[in-house]
mmCIF file of N, CA, C and O in Angstrom:
data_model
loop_
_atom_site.group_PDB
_atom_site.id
_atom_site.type_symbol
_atom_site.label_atom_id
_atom_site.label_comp_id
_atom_site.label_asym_id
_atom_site.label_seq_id
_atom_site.Cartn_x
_atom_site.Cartn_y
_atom_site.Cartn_z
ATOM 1 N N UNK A 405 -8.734 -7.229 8.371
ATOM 2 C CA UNK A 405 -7.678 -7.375 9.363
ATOM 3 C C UNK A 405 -7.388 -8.858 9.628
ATOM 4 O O UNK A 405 -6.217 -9.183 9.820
ATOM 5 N N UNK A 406 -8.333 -9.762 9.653
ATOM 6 C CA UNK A 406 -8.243 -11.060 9.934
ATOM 7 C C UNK A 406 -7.954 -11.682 8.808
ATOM 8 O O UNK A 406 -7.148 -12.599 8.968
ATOM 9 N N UNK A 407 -8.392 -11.485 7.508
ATOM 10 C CA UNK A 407 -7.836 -11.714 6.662
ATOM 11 C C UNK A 407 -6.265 -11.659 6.425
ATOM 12 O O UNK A 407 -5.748 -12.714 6.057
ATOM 13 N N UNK A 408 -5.360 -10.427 6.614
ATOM 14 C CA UNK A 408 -4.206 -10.240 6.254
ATOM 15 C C UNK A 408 -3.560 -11.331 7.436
ATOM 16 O O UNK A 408 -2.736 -12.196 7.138
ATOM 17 N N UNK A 409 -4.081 -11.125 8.792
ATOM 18 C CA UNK A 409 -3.293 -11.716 9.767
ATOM 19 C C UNK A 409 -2.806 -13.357 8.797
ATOM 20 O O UNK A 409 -1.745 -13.625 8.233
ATOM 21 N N UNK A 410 -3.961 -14.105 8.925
ATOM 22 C CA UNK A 410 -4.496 -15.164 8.128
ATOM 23 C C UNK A 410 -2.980 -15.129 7.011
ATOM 24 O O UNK A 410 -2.072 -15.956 7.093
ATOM 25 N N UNK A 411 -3.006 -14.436 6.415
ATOM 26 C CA UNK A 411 -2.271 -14.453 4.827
ATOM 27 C C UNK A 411 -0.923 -14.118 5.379
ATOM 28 O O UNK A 411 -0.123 -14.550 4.549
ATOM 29 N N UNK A 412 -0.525 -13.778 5.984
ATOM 30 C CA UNK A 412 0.787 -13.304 7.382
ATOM 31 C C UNK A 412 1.483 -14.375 7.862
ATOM 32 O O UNK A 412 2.677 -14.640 7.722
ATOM 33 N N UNK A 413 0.258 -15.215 8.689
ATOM 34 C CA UNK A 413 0.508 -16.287 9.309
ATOM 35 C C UNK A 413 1.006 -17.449 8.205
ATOM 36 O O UNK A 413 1.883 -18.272 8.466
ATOM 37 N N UNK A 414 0.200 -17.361 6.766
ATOM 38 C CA UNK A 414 0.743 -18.261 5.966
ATOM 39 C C UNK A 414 1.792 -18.281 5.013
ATOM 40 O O UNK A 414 2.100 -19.141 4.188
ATOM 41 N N UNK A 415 2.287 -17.164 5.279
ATOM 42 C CA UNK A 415 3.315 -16.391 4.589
ATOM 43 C C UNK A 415 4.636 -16.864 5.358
ATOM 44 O O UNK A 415 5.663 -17.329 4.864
ATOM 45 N N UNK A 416 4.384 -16.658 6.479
ATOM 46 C CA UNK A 416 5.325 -16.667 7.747
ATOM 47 C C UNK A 416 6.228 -18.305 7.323
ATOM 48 O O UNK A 416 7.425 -18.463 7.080
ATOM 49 N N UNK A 417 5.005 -19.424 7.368
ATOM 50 C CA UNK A 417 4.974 -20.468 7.709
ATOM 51 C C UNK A 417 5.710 -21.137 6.432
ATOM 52 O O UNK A 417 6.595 -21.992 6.456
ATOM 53 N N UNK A 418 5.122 -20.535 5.337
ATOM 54 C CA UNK A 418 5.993 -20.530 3.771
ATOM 55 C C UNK A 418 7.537 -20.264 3.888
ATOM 56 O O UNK A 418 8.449 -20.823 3.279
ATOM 57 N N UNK A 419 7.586 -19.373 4.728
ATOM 58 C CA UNK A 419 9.007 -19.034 4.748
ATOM 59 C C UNK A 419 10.001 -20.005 5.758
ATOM 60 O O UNK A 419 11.063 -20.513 5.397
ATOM 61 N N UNK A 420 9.567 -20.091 6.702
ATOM 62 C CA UNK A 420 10.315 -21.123 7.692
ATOM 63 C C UNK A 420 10.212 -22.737 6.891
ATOM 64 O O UNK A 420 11.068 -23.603 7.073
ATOM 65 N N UNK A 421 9.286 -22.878 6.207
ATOM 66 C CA UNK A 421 9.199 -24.024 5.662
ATOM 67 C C UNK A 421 10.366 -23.973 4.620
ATOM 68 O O UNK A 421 10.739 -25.139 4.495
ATOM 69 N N UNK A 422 10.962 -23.322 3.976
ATOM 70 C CA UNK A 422 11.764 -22.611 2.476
ATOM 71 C C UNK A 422 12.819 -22.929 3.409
ATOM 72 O O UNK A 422 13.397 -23.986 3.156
ATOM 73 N N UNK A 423 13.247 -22.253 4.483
ATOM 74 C CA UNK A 423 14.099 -21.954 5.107
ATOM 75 C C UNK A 423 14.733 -22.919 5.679
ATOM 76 O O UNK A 423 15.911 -22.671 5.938
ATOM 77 N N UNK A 424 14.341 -23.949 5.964
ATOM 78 C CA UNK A 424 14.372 -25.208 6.429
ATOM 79 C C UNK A 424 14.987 -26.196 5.523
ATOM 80 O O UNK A 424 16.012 -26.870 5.626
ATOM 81 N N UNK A 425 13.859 -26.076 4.378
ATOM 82 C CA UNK A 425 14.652 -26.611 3.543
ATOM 83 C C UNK A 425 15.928 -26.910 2.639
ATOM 84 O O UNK A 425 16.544 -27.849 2.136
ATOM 85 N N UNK A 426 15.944 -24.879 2.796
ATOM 86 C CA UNK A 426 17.335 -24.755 1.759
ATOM 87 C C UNK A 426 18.541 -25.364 3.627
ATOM 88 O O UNK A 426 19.321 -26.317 3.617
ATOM 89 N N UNK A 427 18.391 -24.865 4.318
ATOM 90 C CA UNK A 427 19.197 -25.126 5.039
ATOM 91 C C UNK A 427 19.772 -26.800 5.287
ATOM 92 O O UNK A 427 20.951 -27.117 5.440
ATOM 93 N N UNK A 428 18.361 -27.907 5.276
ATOM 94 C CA UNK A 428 19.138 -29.284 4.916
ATOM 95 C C UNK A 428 19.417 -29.415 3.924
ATOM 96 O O UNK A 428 20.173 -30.342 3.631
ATOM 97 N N UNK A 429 18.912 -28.515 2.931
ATOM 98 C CA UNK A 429 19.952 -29.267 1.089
ATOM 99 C C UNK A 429 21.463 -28.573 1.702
ATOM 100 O O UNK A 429 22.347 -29.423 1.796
ATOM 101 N N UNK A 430 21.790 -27.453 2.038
ATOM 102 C CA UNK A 430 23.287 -27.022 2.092
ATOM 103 C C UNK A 430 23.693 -27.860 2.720
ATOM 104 O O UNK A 430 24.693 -28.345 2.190
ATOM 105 N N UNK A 431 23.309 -28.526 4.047
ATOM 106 C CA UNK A 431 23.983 -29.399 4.916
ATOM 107 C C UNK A 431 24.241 -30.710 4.393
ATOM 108 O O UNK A 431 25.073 -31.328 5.057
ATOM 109 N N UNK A 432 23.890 -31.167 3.645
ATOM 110 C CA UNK A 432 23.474 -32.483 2.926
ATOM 111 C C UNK A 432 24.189 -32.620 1.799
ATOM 112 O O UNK A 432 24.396 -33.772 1.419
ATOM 113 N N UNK A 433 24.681 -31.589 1.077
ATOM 114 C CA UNK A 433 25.718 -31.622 -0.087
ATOM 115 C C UNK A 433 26.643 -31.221 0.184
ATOM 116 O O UNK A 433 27.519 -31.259 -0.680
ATOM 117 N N UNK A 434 27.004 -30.559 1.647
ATOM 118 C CA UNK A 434 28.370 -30.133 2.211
ATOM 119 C C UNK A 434 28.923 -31.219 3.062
ATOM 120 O O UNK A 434 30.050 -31.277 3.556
ATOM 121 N N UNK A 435 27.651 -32.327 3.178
ATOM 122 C CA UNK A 435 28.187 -33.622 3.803
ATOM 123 C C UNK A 435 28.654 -34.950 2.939
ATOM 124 O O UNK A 435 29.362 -35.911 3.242
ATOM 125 N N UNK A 436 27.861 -34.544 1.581
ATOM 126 C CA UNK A 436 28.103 -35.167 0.755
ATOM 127 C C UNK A 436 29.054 -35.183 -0.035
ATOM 128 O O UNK A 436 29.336 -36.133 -0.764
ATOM 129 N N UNK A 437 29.689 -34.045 0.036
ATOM 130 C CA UNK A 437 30.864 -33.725 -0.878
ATOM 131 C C UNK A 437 32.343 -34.507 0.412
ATOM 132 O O UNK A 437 33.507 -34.719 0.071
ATOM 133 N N UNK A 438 31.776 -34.755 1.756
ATOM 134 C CA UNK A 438 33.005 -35.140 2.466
ATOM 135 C C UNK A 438 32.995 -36.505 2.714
ATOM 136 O O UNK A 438 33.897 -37.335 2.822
ATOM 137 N N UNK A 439 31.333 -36.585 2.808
ATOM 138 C CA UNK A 439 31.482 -38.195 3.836
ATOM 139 C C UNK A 439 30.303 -38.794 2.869
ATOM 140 O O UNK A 439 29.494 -39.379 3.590
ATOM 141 N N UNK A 440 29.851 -38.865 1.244
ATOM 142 C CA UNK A 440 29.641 -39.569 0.506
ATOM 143 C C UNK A 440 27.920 -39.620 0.657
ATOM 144 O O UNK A 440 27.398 -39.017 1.594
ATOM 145 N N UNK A 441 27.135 -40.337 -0.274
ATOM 146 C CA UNK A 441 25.808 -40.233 -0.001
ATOM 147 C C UNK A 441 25.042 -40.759 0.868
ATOM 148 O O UNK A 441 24.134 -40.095 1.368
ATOM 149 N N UNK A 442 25.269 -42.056 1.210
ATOM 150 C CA UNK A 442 24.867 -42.134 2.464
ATOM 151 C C UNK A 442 24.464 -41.621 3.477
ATOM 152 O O UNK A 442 23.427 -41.608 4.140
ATOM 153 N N UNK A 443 25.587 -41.131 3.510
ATOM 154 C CA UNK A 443 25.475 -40.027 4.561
ATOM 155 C C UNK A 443 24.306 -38.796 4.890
ATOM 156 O O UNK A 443 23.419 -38.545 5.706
ATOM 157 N N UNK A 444 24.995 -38.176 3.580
ATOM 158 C CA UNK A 444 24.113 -36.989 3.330
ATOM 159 C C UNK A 444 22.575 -37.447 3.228
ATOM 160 O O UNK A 444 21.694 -36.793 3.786
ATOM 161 N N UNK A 445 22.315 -38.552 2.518
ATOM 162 C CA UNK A 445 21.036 -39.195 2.580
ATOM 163 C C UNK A 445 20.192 -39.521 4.244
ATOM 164 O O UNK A 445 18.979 -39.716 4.327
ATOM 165 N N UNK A 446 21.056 -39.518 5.338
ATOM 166 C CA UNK A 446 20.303 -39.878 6.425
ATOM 167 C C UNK A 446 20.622 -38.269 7.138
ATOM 168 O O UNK A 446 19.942 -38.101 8.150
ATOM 169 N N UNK A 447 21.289 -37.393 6.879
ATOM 170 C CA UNK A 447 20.604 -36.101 7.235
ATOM 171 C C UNK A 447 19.365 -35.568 6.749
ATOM 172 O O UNK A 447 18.553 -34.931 7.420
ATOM 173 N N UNK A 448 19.248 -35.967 5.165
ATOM 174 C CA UNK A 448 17.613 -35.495 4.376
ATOM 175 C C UNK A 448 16.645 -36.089 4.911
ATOM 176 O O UNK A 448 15.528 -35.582 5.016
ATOM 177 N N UNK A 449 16.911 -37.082 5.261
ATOM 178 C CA UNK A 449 15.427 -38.267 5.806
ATOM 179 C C UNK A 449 15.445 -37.691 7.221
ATOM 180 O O UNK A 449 14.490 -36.980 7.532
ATOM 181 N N UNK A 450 16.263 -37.875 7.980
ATOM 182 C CA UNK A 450 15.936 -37.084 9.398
ATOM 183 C C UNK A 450 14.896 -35.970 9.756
ATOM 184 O O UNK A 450 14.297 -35.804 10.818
ATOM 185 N N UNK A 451 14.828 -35.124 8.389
ATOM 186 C CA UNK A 451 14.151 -33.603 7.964
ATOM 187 C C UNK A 451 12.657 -34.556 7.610
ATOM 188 O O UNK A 451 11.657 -33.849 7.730
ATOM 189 N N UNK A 452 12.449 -35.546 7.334
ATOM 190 C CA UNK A 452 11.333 -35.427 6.751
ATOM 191 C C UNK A 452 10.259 -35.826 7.761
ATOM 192 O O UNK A 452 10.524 -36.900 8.301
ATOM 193 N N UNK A 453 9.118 -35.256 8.166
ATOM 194 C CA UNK A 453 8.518 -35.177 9.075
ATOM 195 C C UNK A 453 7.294 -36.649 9.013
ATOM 196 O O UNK A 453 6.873 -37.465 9.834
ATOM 197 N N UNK A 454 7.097 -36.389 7.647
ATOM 198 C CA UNK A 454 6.246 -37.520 7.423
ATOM 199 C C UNK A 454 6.777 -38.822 7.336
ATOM 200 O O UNK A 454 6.000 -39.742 7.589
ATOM 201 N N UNK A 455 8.248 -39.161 6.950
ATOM 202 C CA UNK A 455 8.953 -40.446 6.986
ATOM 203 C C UNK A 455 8.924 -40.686 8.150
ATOM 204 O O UNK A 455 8.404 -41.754 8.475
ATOM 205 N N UNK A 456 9.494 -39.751 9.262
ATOM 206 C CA UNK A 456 9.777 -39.780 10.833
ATOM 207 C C UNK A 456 8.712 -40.647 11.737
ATOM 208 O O UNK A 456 8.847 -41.487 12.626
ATOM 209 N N UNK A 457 7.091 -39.772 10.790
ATOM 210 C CA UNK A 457 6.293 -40.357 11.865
ATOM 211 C C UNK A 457 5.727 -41.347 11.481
ATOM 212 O O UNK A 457 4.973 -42.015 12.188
ATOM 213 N N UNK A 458 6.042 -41.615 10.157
ATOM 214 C CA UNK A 458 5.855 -43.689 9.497
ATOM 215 C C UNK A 458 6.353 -44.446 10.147
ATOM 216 O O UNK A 458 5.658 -45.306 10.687
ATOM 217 N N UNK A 459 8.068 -44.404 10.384
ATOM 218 C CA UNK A 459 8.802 -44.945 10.839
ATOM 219 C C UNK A 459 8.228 -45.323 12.687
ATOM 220 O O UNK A 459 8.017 -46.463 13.101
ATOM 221 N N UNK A 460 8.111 -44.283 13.362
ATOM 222 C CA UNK A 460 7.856 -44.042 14.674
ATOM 223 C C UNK A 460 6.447 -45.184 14.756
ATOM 224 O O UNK A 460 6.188 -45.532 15.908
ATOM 225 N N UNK A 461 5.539 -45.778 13.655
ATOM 226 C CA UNK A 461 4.185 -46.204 14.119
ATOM 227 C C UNK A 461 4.850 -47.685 13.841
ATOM 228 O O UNK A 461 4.060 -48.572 14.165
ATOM 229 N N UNK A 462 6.166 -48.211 13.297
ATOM 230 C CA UNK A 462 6.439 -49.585 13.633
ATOM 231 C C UNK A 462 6.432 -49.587 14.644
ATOM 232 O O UNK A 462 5.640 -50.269 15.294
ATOM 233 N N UNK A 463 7.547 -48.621 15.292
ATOM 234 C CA UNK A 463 8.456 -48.824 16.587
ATOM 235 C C UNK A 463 6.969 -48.820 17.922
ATOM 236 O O UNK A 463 7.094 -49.140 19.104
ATOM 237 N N UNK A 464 5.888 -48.434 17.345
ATOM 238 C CA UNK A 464 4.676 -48.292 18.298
ATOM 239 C C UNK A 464 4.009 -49.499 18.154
ATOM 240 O O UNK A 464 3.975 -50.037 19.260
ATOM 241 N N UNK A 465 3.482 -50.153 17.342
ATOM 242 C CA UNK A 465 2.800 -50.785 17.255
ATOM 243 C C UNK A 465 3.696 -52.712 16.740
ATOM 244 O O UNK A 465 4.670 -52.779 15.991
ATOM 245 N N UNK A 466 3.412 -53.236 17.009
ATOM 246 C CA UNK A 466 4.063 -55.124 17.392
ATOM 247 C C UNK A 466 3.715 -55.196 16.176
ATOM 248 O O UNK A 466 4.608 -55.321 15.339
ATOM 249 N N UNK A 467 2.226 -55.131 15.724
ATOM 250 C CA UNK A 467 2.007 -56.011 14.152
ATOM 251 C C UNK A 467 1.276 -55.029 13.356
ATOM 252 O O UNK A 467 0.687 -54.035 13.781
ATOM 253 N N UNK A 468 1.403 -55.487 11.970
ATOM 254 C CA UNK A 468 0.253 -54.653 11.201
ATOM 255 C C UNK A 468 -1.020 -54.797 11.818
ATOM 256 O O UNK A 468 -1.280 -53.798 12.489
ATOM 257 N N UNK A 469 -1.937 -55.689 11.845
ATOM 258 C CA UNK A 469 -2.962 -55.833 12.325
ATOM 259 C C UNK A 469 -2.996 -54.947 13.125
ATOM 260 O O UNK A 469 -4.070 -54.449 12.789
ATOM 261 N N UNK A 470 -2.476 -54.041 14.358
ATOM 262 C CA UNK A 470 -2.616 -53.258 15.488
ATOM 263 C C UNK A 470 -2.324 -51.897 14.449
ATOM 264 O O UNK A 470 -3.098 -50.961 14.652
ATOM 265 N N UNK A 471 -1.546 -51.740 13.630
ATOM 266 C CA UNK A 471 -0.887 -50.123 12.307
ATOM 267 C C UNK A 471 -2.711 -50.440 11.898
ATOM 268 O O UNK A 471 -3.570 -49.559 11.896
ATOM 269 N N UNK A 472 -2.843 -51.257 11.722
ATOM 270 C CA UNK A 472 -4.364 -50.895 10.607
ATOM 271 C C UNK A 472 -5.691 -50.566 11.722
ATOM 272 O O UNK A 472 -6.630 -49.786 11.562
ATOM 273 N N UNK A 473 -5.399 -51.422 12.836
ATOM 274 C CA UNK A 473 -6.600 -50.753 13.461
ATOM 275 C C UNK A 473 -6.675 -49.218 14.060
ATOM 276 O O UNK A 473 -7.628 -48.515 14.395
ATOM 277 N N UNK A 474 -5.548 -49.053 14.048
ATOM 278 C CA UNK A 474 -5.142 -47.529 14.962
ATOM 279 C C UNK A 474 -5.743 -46.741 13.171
ATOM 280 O O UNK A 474 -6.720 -45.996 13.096
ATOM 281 N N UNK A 475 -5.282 -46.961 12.516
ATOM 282 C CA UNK A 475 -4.858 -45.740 11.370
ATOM 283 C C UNK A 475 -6.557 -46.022 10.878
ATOM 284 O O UNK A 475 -7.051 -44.968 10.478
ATOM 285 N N UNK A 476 -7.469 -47.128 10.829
ATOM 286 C CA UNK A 476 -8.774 -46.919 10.956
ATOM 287 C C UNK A 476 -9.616 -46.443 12.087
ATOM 288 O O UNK A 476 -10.824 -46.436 11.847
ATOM 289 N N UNK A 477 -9.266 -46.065 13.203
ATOM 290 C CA UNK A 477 -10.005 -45.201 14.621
ATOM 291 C C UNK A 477 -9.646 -44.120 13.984
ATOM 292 O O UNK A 477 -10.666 -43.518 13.651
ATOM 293 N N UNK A 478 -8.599 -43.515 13.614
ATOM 294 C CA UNK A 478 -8.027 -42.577 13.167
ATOM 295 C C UNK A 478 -8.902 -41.847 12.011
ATOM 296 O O UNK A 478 -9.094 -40.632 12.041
ATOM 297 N N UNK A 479 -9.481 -42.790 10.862
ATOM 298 C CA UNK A 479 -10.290 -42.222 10.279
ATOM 299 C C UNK A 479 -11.535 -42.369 10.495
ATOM 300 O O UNK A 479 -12.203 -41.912 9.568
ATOM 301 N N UNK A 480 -12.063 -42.761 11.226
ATOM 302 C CA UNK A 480 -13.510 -42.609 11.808
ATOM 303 C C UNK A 480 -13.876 -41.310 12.894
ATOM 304 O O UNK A 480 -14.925 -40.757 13.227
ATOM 305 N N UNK A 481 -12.163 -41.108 13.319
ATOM 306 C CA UNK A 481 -12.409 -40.187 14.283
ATOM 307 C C UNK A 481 -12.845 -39.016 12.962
ATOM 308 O O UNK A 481 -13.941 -38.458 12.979
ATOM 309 N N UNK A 482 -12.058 -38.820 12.113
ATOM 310 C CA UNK A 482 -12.066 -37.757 11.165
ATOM 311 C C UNK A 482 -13.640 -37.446 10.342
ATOM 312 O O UNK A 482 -14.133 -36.349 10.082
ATOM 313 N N UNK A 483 -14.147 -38.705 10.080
ATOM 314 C CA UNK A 483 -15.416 -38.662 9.756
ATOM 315 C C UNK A 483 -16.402 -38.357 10.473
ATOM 316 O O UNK A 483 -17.345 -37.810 9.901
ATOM 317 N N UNK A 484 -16.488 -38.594 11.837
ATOM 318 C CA UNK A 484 -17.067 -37.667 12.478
ATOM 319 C C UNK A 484 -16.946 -36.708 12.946
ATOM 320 O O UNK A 484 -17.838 -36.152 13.587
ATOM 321 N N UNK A 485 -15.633 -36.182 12.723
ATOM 322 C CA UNK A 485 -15.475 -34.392 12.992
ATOM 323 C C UNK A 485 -15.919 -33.651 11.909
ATOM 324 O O UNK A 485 -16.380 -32.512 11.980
ATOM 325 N N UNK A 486 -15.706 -34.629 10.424
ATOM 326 C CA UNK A 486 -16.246 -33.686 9.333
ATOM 327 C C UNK A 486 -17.565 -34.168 9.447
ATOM 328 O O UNK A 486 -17.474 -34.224 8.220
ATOM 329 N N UNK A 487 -18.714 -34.577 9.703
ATOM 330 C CA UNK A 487 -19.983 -34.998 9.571
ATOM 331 C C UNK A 487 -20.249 -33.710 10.931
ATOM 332 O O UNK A 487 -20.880 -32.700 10.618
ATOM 333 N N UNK A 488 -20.114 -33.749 11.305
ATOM 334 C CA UNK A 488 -20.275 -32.213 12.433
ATOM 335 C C UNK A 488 -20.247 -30.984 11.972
ATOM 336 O O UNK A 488 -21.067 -30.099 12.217
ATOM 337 N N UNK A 489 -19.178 -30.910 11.211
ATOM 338 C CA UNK A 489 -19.166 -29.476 10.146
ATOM 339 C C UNK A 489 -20.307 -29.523 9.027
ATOM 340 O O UNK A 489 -20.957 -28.549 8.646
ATOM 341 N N UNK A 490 -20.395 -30.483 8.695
ATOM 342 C CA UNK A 490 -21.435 -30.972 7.062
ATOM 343 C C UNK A 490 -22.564 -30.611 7.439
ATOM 344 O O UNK A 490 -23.318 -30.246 6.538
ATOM 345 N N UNK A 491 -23.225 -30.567 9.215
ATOM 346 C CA UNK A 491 -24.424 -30.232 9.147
ATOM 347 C C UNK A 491 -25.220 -29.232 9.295
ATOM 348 O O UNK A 491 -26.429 -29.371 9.107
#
């Protein structure tokens, strides 16, 4: 039972993910066919979740030096959540 839920839930998530996608390619070549690539190019990037939140850690942080110390707490935090599971 927990199994299927499990395989449900990732099924689900497959699909909204698909769904998402085909929906900014239509929007993006129906913008492109009017108002050129550019364009259509900053509706695709808008969609991308991982560009979004690259972008978002300039606008957070003043210098690299402050991007590198955050994104190293960041993996120390991770190493000790997996060193917790490992034992």
């Amino acid at each position: 039972m927990f199994q299927k839920m499990i395989l449900n839930t990732e099924f689900q998530a497959d699909v909204d993910s698909a769904n998402s996608f085909i929906r900014t390619s239509i929007k993006s070549e129906l913008v492109r066919k009017v108002h050129g690539d550019g364009t259509a190019y900053k509706i695709t990037i808008s969609q991308d979740k991982q560009l979004m939140e690259a972008i978002s850690l300039f606008d957070r942080f003043r210098t690299l030096e402050q991007m590198f110390t955050y994104a190293a707490s960041l993996n120390e935090k991770k190493e000790k959540i997996g060193s917790v599971f490992n034992q």
